[in-house]
Short mmCIF file of C-alpha atoms in Angstrom, two decimals:
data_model
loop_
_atom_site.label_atom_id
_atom_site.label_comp_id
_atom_site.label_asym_id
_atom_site.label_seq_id
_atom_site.Cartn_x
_atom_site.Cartn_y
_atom_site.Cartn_z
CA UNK A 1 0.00 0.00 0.00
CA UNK A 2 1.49 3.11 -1.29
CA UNK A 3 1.81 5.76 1.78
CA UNK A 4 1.76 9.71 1.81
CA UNK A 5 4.96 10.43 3.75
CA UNK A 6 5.94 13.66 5.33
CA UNK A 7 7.23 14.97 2.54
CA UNK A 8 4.76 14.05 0.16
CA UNK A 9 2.12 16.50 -1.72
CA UNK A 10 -0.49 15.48 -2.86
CA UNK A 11 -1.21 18.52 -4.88
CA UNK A 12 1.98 17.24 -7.07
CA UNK A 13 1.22 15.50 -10.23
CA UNK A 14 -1.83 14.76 -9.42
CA UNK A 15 -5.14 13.00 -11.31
CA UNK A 16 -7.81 15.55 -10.43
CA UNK A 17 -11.33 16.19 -10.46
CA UNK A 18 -12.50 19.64 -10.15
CA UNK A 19 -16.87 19.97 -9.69
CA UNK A 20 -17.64 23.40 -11.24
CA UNK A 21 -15.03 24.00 -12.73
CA UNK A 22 -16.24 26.21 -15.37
CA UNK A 23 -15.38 30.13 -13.86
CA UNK A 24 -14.22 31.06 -10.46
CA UNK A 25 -12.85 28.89 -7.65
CA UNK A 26 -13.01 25.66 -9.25
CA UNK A 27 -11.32 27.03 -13.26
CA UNK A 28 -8.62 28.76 -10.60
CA UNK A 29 -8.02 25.39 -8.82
CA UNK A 30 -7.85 23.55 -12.29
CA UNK A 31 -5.48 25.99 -13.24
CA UNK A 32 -2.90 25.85 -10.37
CA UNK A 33 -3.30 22.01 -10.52
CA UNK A 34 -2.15 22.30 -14.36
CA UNK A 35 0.85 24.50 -13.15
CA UNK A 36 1.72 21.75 -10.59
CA UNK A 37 2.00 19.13 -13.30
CA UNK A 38 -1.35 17.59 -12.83
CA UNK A 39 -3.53 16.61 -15.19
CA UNK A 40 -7.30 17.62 -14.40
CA UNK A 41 -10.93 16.43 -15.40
CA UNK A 42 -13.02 19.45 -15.60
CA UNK A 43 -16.54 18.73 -14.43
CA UNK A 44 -19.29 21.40 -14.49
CA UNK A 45 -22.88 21.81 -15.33
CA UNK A 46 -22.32 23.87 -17.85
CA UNK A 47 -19.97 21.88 -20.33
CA UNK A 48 -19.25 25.12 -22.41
CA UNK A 49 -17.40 26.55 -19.19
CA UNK A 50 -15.51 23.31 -18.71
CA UNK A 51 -14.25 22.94 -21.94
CA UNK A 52 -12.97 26.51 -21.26
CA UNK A 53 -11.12 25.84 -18.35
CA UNK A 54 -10.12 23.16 -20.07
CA UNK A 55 -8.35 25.11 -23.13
CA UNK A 56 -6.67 27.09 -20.41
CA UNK A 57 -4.99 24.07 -18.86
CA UNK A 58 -3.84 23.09 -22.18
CA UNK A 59 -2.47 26.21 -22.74
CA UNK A 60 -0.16 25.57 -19.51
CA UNK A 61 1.17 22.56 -20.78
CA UNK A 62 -1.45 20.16 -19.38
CA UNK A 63 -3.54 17.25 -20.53
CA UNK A 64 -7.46 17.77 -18.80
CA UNK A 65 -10.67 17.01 -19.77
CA UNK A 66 -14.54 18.41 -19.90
CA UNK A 67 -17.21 16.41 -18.20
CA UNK A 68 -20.70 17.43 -18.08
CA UNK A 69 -22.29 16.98 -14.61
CA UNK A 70 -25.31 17.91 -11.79
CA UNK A 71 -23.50 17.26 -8.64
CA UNK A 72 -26.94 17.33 -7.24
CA UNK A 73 -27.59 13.60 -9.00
CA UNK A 74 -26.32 10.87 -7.35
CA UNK A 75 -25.42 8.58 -10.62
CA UNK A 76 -23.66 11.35 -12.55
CA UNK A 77 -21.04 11.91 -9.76
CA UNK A 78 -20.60 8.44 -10.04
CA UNK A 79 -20.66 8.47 -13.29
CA UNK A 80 -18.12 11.33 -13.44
CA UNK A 81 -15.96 8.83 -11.13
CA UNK A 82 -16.13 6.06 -13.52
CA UNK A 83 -15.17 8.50 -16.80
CA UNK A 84 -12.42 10.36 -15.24
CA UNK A 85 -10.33 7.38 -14.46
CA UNK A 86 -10.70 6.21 -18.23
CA UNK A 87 -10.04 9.73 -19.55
CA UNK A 88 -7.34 9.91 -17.55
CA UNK A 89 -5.75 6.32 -17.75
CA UNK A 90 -4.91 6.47 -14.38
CA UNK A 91 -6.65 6.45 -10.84
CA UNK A 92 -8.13 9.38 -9.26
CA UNK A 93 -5.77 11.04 -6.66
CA UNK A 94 -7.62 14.04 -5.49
CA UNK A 95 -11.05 15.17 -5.53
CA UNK A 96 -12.04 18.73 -5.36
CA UNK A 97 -15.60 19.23 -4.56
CA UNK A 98 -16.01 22.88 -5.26
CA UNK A 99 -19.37 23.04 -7.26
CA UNK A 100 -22.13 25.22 -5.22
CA UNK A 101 -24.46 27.86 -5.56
CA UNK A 102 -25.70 31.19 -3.13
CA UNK A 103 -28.87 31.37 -1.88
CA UNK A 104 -30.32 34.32 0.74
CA UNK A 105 -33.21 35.14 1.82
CA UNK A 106 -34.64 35.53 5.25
CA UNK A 107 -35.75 32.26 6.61
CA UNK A 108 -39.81 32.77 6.57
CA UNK A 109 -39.10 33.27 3.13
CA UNK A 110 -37.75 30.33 1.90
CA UNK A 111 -39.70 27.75 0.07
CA UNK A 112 -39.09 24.10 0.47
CA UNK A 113 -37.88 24.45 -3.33
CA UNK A 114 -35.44 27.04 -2.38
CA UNK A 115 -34.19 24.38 0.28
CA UNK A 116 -33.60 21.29 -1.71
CA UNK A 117 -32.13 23.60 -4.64
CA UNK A 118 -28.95 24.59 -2.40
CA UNK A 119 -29.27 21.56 0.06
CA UNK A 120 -28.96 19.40 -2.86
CA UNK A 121 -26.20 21.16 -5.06
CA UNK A 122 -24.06 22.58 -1.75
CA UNK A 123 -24.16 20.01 0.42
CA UNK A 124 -25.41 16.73 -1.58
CA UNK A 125 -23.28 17.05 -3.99
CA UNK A 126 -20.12 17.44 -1.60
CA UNK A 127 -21.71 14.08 0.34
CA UNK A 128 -22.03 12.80 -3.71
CA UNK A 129 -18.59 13.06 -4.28
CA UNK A 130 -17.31 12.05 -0.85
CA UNK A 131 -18.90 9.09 -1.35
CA UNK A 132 -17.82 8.52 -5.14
CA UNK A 133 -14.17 8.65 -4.51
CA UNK A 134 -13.66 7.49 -0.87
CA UNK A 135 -14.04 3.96 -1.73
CA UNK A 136 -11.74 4.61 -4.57
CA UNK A 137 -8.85 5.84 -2.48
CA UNK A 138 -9.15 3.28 0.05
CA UNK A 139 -8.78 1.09 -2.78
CA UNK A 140 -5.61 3.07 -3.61
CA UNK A 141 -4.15 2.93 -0.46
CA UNK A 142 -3.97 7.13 -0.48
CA UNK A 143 -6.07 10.06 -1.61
CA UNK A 144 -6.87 13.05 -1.07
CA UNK A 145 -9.68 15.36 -0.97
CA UNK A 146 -10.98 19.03 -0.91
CA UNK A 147 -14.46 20.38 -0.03
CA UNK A 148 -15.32 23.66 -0.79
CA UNK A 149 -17.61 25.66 1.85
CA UNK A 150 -17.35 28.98 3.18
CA UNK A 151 -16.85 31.34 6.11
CA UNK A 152 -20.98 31.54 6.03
CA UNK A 153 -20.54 27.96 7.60
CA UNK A 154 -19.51 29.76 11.28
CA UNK A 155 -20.77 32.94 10.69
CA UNK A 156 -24.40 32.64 10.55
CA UNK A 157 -24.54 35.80 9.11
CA UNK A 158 -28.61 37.23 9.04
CA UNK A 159 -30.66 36.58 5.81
CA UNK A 160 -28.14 33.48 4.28
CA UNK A 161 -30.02 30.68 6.33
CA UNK A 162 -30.30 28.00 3.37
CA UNK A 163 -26.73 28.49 2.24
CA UNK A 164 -25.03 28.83 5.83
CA UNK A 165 -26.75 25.80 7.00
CA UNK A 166 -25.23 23.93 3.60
CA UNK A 167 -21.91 24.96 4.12
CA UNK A 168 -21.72 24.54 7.69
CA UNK A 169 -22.81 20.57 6.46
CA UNK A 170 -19.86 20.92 4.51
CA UNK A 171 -17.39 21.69 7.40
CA UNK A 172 -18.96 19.16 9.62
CA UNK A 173 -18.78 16.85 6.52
CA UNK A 174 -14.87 17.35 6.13
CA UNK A 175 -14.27 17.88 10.17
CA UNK A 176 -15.44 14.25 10.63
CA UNK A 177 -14.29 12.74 7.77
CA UNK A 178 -10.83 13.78 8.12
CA UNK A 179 -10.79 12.08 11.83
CA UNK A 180 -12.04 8.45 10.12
CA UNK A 181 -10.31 8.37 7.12
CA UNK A 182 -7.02 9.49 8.59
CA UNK A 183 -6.00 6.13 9.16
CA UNK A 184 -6.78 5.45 5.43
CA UNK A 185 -3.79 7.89 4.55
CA UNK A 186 -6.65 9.90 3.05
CA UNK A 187 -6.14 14.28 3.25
CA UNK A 188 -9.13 15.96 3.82
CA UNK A 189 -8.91 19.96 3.64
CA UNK A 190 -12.27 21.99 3.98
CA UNK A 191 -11.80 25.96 1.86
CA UNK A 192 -14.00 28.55 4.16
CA UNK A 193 -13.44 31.88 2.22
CA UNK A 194 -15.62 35.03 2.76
CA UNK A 195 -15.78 36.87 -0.57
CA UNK A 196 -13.85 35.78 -3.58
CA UNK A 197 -15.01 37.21 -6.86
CA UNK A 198 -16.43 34.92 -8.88
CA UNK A 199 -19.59 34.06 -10.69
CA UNK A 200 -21.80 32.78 -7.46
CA UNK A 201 -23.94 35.81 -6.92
CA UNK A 202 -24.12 36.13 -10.44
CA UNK A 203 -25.73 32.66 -11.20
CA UNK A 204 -27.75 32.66 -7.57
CA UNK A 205 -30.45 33.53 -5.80
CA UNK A 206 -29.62 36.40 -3.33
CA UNK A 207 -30.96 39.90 -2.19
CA UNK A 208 -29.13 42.86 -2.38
CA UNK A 209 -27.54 41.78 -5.42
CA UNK A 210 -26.04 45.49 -6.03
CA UNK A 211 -24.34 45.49 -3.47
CA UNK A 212 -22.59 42.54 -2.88
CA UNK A 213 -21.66 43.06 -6.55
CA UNK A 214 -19.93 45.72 -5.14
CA UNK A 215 -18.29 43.93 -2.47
CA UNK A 216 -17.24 41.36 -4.52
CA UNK A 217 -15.52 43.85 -6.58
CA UNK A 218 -14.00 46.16 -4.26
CA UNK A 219 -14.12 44.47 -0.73
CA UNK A 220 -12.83 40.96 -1.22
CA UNK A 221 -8.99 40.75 0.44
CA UNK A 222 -8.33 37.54 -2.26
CA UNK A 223 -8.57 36.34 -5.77
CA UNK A 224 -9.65 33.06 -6.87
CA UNK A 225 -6.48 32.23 -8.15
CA UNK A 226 -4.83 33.01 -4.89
CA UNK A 227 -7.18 31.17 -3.09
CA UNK A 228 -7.05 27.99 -4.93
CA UNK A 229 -3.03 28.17 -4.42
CA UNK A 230 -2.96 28.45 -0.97
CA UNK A 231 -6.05 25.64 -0.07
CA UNK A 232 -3.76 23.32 -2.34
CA UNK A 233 -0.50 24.20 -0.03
CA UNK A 234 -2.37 23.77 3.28
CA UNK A 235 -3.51 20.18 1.39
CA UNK A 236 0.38 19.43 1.09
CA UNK A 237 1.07 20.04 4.93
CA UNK A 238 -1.70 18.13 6.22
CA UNK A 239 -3.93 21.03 7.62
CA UNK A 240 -7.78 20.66 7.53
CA UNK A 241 -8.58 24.68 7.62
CA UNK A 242 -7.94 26.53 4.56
CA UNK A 243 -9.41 30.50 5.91
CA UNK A 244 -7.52 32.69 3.52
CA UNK A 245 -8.54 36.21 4.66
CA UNK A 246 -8.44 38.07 7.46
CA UNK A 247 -11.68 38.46 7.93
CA UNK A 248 -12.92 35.22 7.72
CA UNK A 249 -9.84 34.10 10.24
CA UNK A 250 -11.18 36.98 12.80
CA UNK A 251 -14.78 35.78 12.59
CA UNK A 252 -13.22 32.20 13.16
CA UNK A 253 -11.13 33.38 16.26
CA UNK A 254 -14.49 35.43 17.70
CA UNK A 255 -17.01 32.69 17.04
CA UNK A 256 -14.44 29.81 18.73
CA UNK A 257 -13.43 32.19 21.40
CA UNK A 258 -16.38 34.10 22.73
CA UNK A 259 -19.20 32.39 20.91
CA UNK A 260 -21.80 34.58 22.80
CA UNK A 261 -20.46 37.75 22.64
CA UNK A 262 -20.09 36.79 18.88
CA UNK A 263 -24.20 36.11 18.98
CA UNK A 264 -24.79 39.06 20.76
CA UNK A 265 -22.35 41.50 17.81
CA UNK A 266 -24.25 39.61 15.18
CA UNK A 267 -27.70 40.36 16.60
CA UNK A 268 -26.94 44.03 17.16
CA UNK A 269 -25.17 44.66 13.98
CA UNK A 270 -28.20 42.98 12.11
CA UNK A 271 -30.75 45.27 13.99
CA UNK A 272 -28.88 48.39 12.99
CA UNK A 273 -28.36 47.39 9.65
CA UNK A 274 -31.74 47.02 8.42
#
């Protein structure tokens, strides 16, 4: 059984699948995987965008391929499991489950639709892909994986109930699986960003859209591409966390720290701001 030692990155060379891949995050991830001599499949929903991202990688020198898939269906993550490894010739080493959408709203009104819409893309198909690949990297004897959720997972922020509860199944999702599969010489790293710009407010379902436009523009301490660079790194040294602003990692510290006095700020802050 082939063993990750301590000096070995998994980020290196590696047989990748990237879930929405197509703009943002997941084409920036694709990307620095490409630089790191990897070679990717490109998964997304929209199989336009991945074939994009996919003439991008080639462009670096790469070999990656376009795969059309709903993360929120069961048999085409599978299926996407299945098709990679043949495209590829080669097993699956790492698993990036990055494909998710926004939802907000305040929570009287959200419909059930509005529910299983971002319950079933955000956090089924991260539990989809968990459970395509795990098996496969057992198999393997090592593997490694990345789940994408967000700094809404601890901060509960006011009017983002659907997608806060999704991502926060997403942390929970990575926090336990890292503990079992540990012994499996399987790397689990969970991303919790607050705002990168990318296409997500664009393509969701979310109040204010003007303004977090505008905060996605000309508030956000990151870039995609320095995002995805930094959640592969903290892959390589065996951390589960990946915060990459300083906001997000000050929320983190206040929640953990003093998580009723963090309550209390949020409440307050929310009552003044409307």
């Amino acid at each position: 059984m082939k063993l990750f030692g301590k000096k070995s990155k998994p980020s290196q060379k590696a047989f990748a699948v990237v879930t929405g891949a197509g703009s943002g995050i997941g084409r920036s991830f694709a990307l620095e995987l490409a630089k790191r001599g990897g070679t990717v499949v490109c998964s997304d929903i929209n199989l336009d965008a991945a074939k994009e991202t996919v003439s991008l990688v080639e462009a670096l020198g790469a070999k990656a391929f376009a795969v059309q898939c709903d993360v929120a269906k069961e048999e085409q993550v599978n299926q996407l499991a299945e098709q990679a490894e043949q495209l590829m010739q080669n097993p699956v080493t790492l698993v990036i489950n990055n494909a998710g959408i926004g939802l907000g709203g305040k929570f009287d009104e959200m419909s059930s639709e509005d529910w299983h819409w971002c319950m079933n893309i955000n956090l089924w198909g991260v539990i989809h892909g968990c459970r395509a690949f795990v098996p496969k990297f057992k198999q393997l004897g090592h593997g490694a994986i990345i789940n994408v959720a967000s700094a809404a997972s601890y901060t509960a922020a006011p009017e983002m109930t659907v997608y806060n509860v999704s991502k926060a199944g997403v942390r929970a999702l990575s926090e336990t699986l890292s503990a079992e599969l540990r012994k499996s010489n399987i790397k689990v790293n969970v991303l919790c960003p607050t705002l990168v710009p990318t296409n997500i407010i664009k393509n969701g379902k979310v109040p204010h859209k003007g303004l977090l436009d505008y905060a996605l523009t000309n508030l956000a301490f990151t870039t995609s591409d320095k995002v995805a660079k930094l959640t592969l790194d903290r892959l390589d040294k065996g951390e589960l966390y990946t915060i990459p602003q300083i906001d997000a990692k000050l929320f983190w510290l206040m929640k953990r720290t003093a998580p009723n006095l963090y309550a209390k700020f949020l409440g307050t802050s929310y009552r003044f701001m409307k």
